[in-house]
mmCIF file of C-alpha atoms in Angstrom:
data_model
loop_
_atom_site.group_PDB
_atom_site.id
_atom_site.type_symbol
_atom_site.label_atom_id
_atom_site.label_comp_id
_atom_site.label_asym_id
_atom_site.label_seq_id
_atom_site.Cartn_x
_atom_site.Cartn_y
_atom_site.Cartn_z
ATOM 1 C CA MET J 1 43.784 -95.586 -74.168
ATOM 2 C CA LYS J 2 45.521 -94.044 -71.211
ATOM 3 C CA LEU J 3 45.306 -90.618 -72.704
ATOM 4 C CA THR J 4 41.617 -91.034 -73.326
ATOM 5 C CA TRP J 5 41.046 -91.995 -69.685
ATOM 6 C CA MET J 6 43.010 -88.987 -68.410
ATOM 7 C CA LYS J 7 41.032 -86.684 -70.717
ATOM 8 C CA TRP J 8 37.691 -87.861 -69.384
ATOM 9 C CA SER J 9 38.973 -87.887 -65.797
ATOM 10 C CA ALA J 10 40.041 -84.246 -65.952
ATOM 11 C CA LEU J 11 36.682 -83.112 -67.310
ATOM 12 C CA PRO J 12 34.730 -83.245 -63.997
ATOM 13 C CA VAL J 13 37.521 -81.367 -62.257
ATOM 14 C CA ALA J 14 37.440 -78.617 -64.876
ATOM 15 C CA VAL J 15 33.673 -78.350 -64.644
ATOM 16 C CA LEU J 16 33.883 -78.137 -60.855
ATOM 17 C CA MET J 17 36.508 -75.390 -60.979
ATOM 18 C CA ALA J 18 34.511 -73.444 -63.546
ATOM 19 C CA GLY J 19 31.445 -73.641 -61.320
ATOM 20 C CA SER J 20 33.413 -72.414 -58.318
ATOM 21 C CA VAL J 21 34.759 -69.435 -60.280
ATOM 22 C CA ALA J 22 31.277 -68.551 -61.528
ATOM 23 C CA LEU J 23 29.853 -68.754 -58.011
ATOM 24 C CA ALA J 24 32.596 -66.502 -56.656
ATOM 25 C CA GLN J 25 31.980 -63.933 -59.404
ATOM 26 C CA ASP J 26 28.261 -64.025 -58.750
ATOM 27 C CA GLN J 27 28.776 -63.385 -55.003
ATOM 28 C CA SER J 28 31.253 -60.597 -55.759
ATOM 29 C CA SER J 29 28.883 -58.818 -58.142
ATOM 30 C CA SER J 30 25.858 -59.130 -55.930
ATOM 31 C CA GLY J 31 27.749 -58.323 -52.681
ATOM 32 C CA SER J 32 26.876 -59.555 -49.257
ATOM 33 C CA PRO J 33 23.196 -59.655 -48.307
ATOM 34 C CA GLN J 34 21.907 -56.139 -47.419
ATOM 35 C CA ALA J 35 20.498 -55.586 -43.936
ATOM 36 C CA PRO J 36 17.026 -54.067 -43.928
ATOM 37 C CA PRO J 37 17.145 -50.240 -43.588
ATOM 38 C CA ALA J 38 17.018 -49.084 -40.012
ATOM 39 C CA GLN J 39 13.846 -47.282 -39.129
ATOM 40 C CA ALA J 40 14.189 -43.768 -37.756
ATOM 41 C CA ALA J 41 13.810 -43.647 -34.005
ATOM 42 C CA THR J 42 10.501 -42.165 -32.911
ATOM 43 C CA PRO J 43 11.227 -38.990 -30.905
ATOM 44 C CA ALA J 44 10.077 -39.132 -27.318
ATOM 45 C CA PRO J 45 7.059 -36.902 -26.670
ATOM 46 C CA ALA J 46 8.008 -33.564 -25.164
ATOM 47 C CA ALA J 47 7.352 -33.347 -21.443
ATOM 48 C CA ALA J 48 4.423 -31.112 -20.589
ATOM 49 C CA PRO J 49 5.483 -27.948 -18.728
ATOM 50 C CA ALA J 50 4.926 -28.208 -15.010
ATOM 51 C CA GLU J 51 1.878 -26.295 -13.876
ATOM 52 C CA LYS J 52 2.769 -23.297 -11.715
ATOM 53 C CA PRO J 53 1.494 -23.726 -8.173
ATOM 54 C CA LYS J 54 -1.260 -21.336 -7.215
ATOM 55 C CA PRO J 55 -0.152 -18.618 -4.772
ATOM 56 C CA THR J 56 -1.216 -19.031 -1.188
ATOM 57 C CA VAL J 57 -3.554 -16.556 0.504
ATOM 58 C CA ALA J 58 -0.549 -14.919 2.203
ATOM 59 C CA GLN J 59 1.429 -14.716 -1.043
ATOM 60 C CA ARG J 60 -1.506 -13.176 -2.881
ATOM 61 C CA LYS J 61 -1.908 -10.630 -0.092
ATOM 62 C CA GLU J 62 1.784 -9.683 -0.229
ATOM 63 C CA ASN J 63 1.673 -9.399 -4.011
ATOM 64 C CA GLN J 64 -1.232 -6.955 -3.832
ATOM 65 C CA GLN J 65 0.622 -4.830 -1.289
ATOM 66 C CA ASP J 66 3.730 -4.750 -3.480
ATOM 67 C CA ARG J 67 1.673 -3.580 -6.440
ATOM 68 C CA ILE J 68 0.071 -0.836 -4.368
ATOM 69 C CA ALA J 69 3.455 0.250 -3.006
ATOM 70 C CA ASN J 70 4.882 0.480 -6.519
ATOM 71 C CA GLY J 71 1.894 2.560 -7.617
ATOM 72 C CA VAL J 72 2.308 4.946 -4.689
ATOM 73 C CA GLN J 73 6.029 5.397 -5.318
ATOM 74 C CA SER J 74 5.633 5.908 -9.067
ATOM 75 C CA GLY J 75 2.786 8.400 -8.648
ATOM 76 C CA GLN J 76 0.332 6.173 -10.546
ATOM 77 C CA LEU J 77 -1.829 5.986 -7.427
ATOM 78 C CA THR J 78 -3.065 9.122 -5.715
ATOM 79 C CA ALA J 79 -3.446 9.291 -1.950
ATOM 80 C CA GLY J 80 -7.233 8.959 -2.317
ATOM 81 C CA GLU J 81 -6.974 5.930 -4.588
ATOM 82 C CA THR J 82 -4.469 4.283 -2.287
ATOM 83 C CA ALA J 83 -6.669 4.889 0.757
ATOM 84 C CA LYS J 84 -9.615 3.146 -0.946
ATOM 85 C CA LEU J 85 -7.504 0.203 -2.117
ATOM 86 C CA GLU J 86 -5.962 -0.294 1.309
ATOM 87 C CA LYS J 87 -9.352 -0.052 2.976
ATOM 88 C CA LYS J 88 -10.512 -2.882 0.718
ATOM 89 C CA GLU J 89 -7.384 -4.933 1.495
ATOM 90 C CA ALA J 90 -7.871 -4.312 5.225
ATOM 91 C CA ALA J 91 -11.443 -5.653 4.992
ATOM 92 C CA ILE J 92 -10.252 -8.818 3.208
ATOM 93 C CA ASN J 93 -7.526 -9.316 5.824
ATOM 94 C CA LYS J 94 -10.014 -8.850 8.648
ATOM 95 C CA GLU J 95 -12.407 -11.395 7.143
ATOM 96 C CA THR J 96 -9.562 -13.880 6.602
ATOM 97 C CA ALA J 97 -8.411 -13.504 10.215
ATOM 98 C CA ALA J 98 -11.953 -14.074 11.496
ATOM 99 C CA ASP J 99 -12.328 -17.210 9.360
ATOM 100 C CA ARG J 100 -9.019 -18.598 10.621
ATOM 101 C CA ALA J 101 -9.980 -17.902 14.231
ATOM 102 C CA ALA J 102 -13.234 -19.792 13.729
ATOM 103 C CA ASN J 103 -11.492 -22.814 12.167
ATOM 104 C CA GLY J 104 -8.483 -23.358 14.402
ATOM 105 C CA GLY J 105 -6.139 -21.228 12.327
ATOM 106 C CA LYS J 106 -7.063 -22.656 8.933
ATOM 107 C CA LEU J 107 -9.308 -21.717 6.031
ATOM 108 C CA THR J 108 -11.810 -24.083 4.480
ATOM 109 C CA ALA J 109 -11.804 -24.675 0.711
ATOM 110 C CA SER J 110 -14.867 -22.465 0.272
ATOM 111 C CA GLU J 111 -13.292 -19.685 2.358
ATOM 112 C CA LYS J 112 -10.112 -19.815 0.266
ATOM 113 C CA LYS J 113 -12.233 -19.581 -2.861
ATOM 114 C CA GLN J 114 -14.076 -16.572 -1.458
ATOM 115 C CA VAL J 115 -10.853 -14.793 -0.477
ATOM 116 C CA ASN J 116 -9.383 -15.452 -3.921
ATOM 117 C CA HIS J 117 -12.516 -14.013 -5.554
ATOM 118 C CA GLN J 118 -12.272 -10.862 -3.427
ATOM 119 C CA GLN J 119 -8.567 -10.483 -4.240
ATOM 120 C CA ASN J 120 -9.367 -10.855 -7.938
ATOM 121 C CA GLN J 121 -11.746 -7.900 -7.652
ATOM 122 C CA ALA J 122 -9.151 -5.894 -5.721
ATOM 123 C CA SER J 123 -6.520 -6.766 -8.325
ATOM 124 C CA LYS J 124 -8.693 -5.376 -11.121
ATOM 125 C CA GLN J 125 -9.211 -2.182 -9.109
ATOM 126 C CA ILE J 126 -5.470 -1.784 -8.515
ATOM 127 C CA TYR J 127 -4.824 -2.118 -12.246
ATOM 128 C CA ALA J 128 -7.605 0.312 -13.168
ATOM 129 C CA ASP J 129 -6.445 2.938 -10.662
ATOM 130 C CA LYS J 130 -2.811 2.627 -11.762
ATOM 131 C CA HIS J 131 -3.717 3.125 -15.429
ATOM 132 C CA ASN J 132 -6.375 5.823 -15.294
ATOM 133 C CA ALA J 133 -5.838 9.553 -15.831
ATOM 134 C CA ASN J 134 -5.424 10.304 -12.120
ATOM 135 C CA THR J 135 -1.792 10.604 -11.099
ATOM 136 C CA ALA J 136 0.057 12.198 -8.220
ATOM 137 C CA HIS J 137 1.974 15.221 -9.554
ATOM 138 C CA TYR J 138 4.644 16.598 -7.272
ATOM 139 C CA ALA J 139 5.535 20.231 -7.894
ATOM 140 C CA ASN J 140 9.169 21.282 -7.811
ATOM 141 C CA ASN J 141 8.807 23.271 -4.589
ATOM 142 C CA LYS J 142 9.006 22.629 -0.853
ATOM 143 C CA VAL J 143 5.332 21.691 -0.538
ATOM 144 C CA GLY J 144 5.515 19.284 -3.484
ATOM 145 C CA GLN J 145 8.801 17.764 -2.341
ATOM 146 C CA ARG J 146 7.462 17.258 1.185
ATOM 147 C CA ARG J 147 4.390 15.558 -0.211
ATOM 148 C CA GLU J 148 6.490 13.246 -2.417
ATOM 149 C CA ASN J 149 8.748 12.385 0.509
ATOM 150 C CA GLN J 150 5.766 11.367 2.623
ATOM 151 C CA GLN J 151 4.449 9.127 -0.152
ATOM 152 C CA ASP J 152 7.844 7.481 -0.596
ATOM 153 C CA ARG J 153 8.010 6.726 3.134
ATOM 154 C CA ILE J 154 4.521 5.226 3.075
ATOM 155 C CA ALA J 155 5.363 3.127 -0.003
ATOM 156 C CA GLN J 156 8.515 1.817 1.671
ATOM 157 C CA GLY J 157 6.504 0.892 4.783
ATOM 158 C CA VAL J 158 3.923 -0.977 2.705
ATOM 159 C CA LYS J 159 6.575 -2.920 0.788
ATOM 160 C CA SER J 160 8.574 -3.817 3.898
ATOM 161 C CA GLY J 161 5.483 -4.904 5.812
ATOM 162 C CA GLN J 162 5.967 -2.238 8.494
ATOM 163 C CA LEU J 163 2.597 -0.758 7.572
ATOM 164 C CA THR J 164 -0.562 -2.832 7.557
ATOM 165 C CA ALA J 165 -3.309 -2.181 5.018
ATOM 166 C CA GLY J 166 -5.429 -0.486 7.688
ATOM 167 C CA GLU J 167 -2.581 1.782 8.825
ATOM 168 C CA THR J 168 -1.790 2.715 5.238
ATOM 169 C CA ALA J 169 -5.417 3.611 4.556
ATOM 170 C CA LYS J 170 -5.418 6.028 7.516
ATOM 171 C CA LEU J 171 -2.107 7.617 6.518
ATOM 172 C CA GLU J 172 -3.243 8.064 2.931
ATOM 173 C CA ASN J 173 -6.527 9.582 4.058
ATOM 174 C CA GLN J 174 -4.497 12.109 6.030
ATOM 175 C CA GLN J 175 -2.409 12.902 2.942
ATOM 176 C CA LYS J 176 -5.566 13.142 0.865
ATOM 177 C CA GLY J 177 -6.952 15.765 3.275
ATOM 178 C CA ILE J 178 -3.747 17.823 3.107
ATOM 179 C CA ASN J 179 -3.658 17.628 -0.697
ATOM 180 C CA LYS J 180 -7.283 18.728 -0.909
ATOM 181 C CA GLN J 181 -6.551 21.717 1.308
ATOM 182 C CA VAL J 182 -3.501 22.685 -0.783
ATOM 183 C CA ALA J 183 -5.537 22.497 -4.010
ATOM 184 C CA ALA J 184 -8.297 24.685 -2.515
ATOM 185 C CA ASP J 185 -5.779 27.283 -1.250
ATOM 186 C CA ARG J 186 -4.026 27.449 -4.628
ATOM 187 C CA LYS J 187 -7.331 27.835 -6.439
ATOM 188 C CA ALA J 188 -8.299 30.717 -4.154
ATOM 189 C CA ASN J 189 -4.965 32.477 -4.716
ATOM 190 C CA GLY J 190 -4.438 32.133 -8.449
ATOM 191 C CA GLY J 191 -2.304 28.988 -8.199
ATOM 192 C CA THR J 192 -0.005 30.076 -5.384
ATOM 193 C CA LEU J 193 0.102 29.665 -1.610
ATOM 194 C CA THR J 194 0.480 32.441 0.889
ATOM 195 C CA ALA J 195 3.202 32.315 3.540
ATOM 196 C CA SER J 196 0.662 31.502 6.257
ATOM 197 C CA GLU J 197 -0.858 28.711 4.133
ATOM 198 C CA LYS J 198 2.588 27.187 3.557
ATOM 199 C CA LYS J 199 3.240 27.342 7.292
ATOM 200 C CA GLN J 200 -0.073 25.635 8.046
ATOM 201 C CA ILE J 201 0.556 22.877 5.482
ATOM 202 C CA ASN J 202 4.059 22.280 6.825
ATOM 203 C CA LYS J 203 2.626 21.946 10.342
ATOM 204 C CA GLU J 204 0.073 19.376 9.132
ATOM 205 C CA GLN J 205 2.780 17.428 7.301
ATOM 206 C CA ASN J 206 4.879 17.415 10.491
ATOM 207 C CA GLY J 207 1.958 15.734 12.256
ATOM 208 C CA ALA J 208 1.548 13.284 9.365
ATOM 209 C CA SER J 209 5.272 12.532 9.450
ATOM 210 C CA LYS J 210 5.067 11.556 13.123
ATOM 211 C CA ASN J 211 2.115 9.299 12.344
ATOM 212 C CA ILE J 212 4.076 7.578 9.584
ATOM 213 C CA HIS J 213 7.015 7.018 11.921
ATOM 214 C CA ASN J 214 4.860 5.716 14.770
ATOM 215 C CA LYS J 215 2.885 3.327 12.575
ATOM 216 C CA LYS J 216 6.052 2.004 10.918
ATOM 217 C CA HIS J 217 7.644 1.276 14.294
ATOM 218 C CA ASN J 218 4.749 -0.074 16.340
ATOM 219 C CA ALA J 219 3.980 -3.730 17.014
ATOM 220 C CA LYS J 220 1.638 -4.059 14.026
ATOM 221 C CA THR J 221 3.200 -5.483 10.894
ATOM 222 C CA GLN J 222 2.044 -6.995 7.641
ATOM 223 C CA PRO J 223 3.279 -10.612 7.812
ATOM 224 C CA GLN J 224 5.477 -11.545 4.870
ATOM 225 C CA ALA J 225 4.517 -14.681 2.960
ATOM 226 C CA GLN J 226 6.882 -17.612 3.440
ATOM 227 C CA PRO J 227 7.916 -19.502 0.276
ATOM 228 C CA LYS J 228 6.687 -23.068 0.003
ATOM 229 C CA PRO J 229 9.379 -25.671 0.867
#
């Protein structure tokens, strides 16, 4: 009787233990609950490149002069081409100065637009003249070397701002006249120059040299553009 009671008393305990073991096995096989897969982070949109500020009227003017100076020094621009380009630049500068004087030193939006349009046209002309078939050839002789030296001095004056566009146009017109005379003399003499012709050309280049010096050291200068703060 006692044994029978103990038998039936132990049965619920055994069942409970078996259930606990089964539950533990089930948890072990299935593992802990899985977290939902993390979603890939959406990349931030790339920042748009900052728009380059448009050059000011003064900066555009200086840029044109630098391009002309480089063309003169490289021989891509002849004296005649340079004279025409600088005459055009001088006219734009004169118009800009008149507009500023009429508006208390400033330019209106429409005036700025007009100046920019004119500089666009001048820019195209600079490019065309620098890439056409006309180039300044300097012969390996005293006349050619003197001519190249004068052009280098003019180019340096343009780039430094010592020469205004108007001054440069006059100097290049003077060089154009000398070059034209040299070409005519050579043509008349089978490609050479006589001693008297060389003497005459040297005298004219001496006068041109003084003009270059005087114009580079007078009170007139091409104002350099100041960078924006």
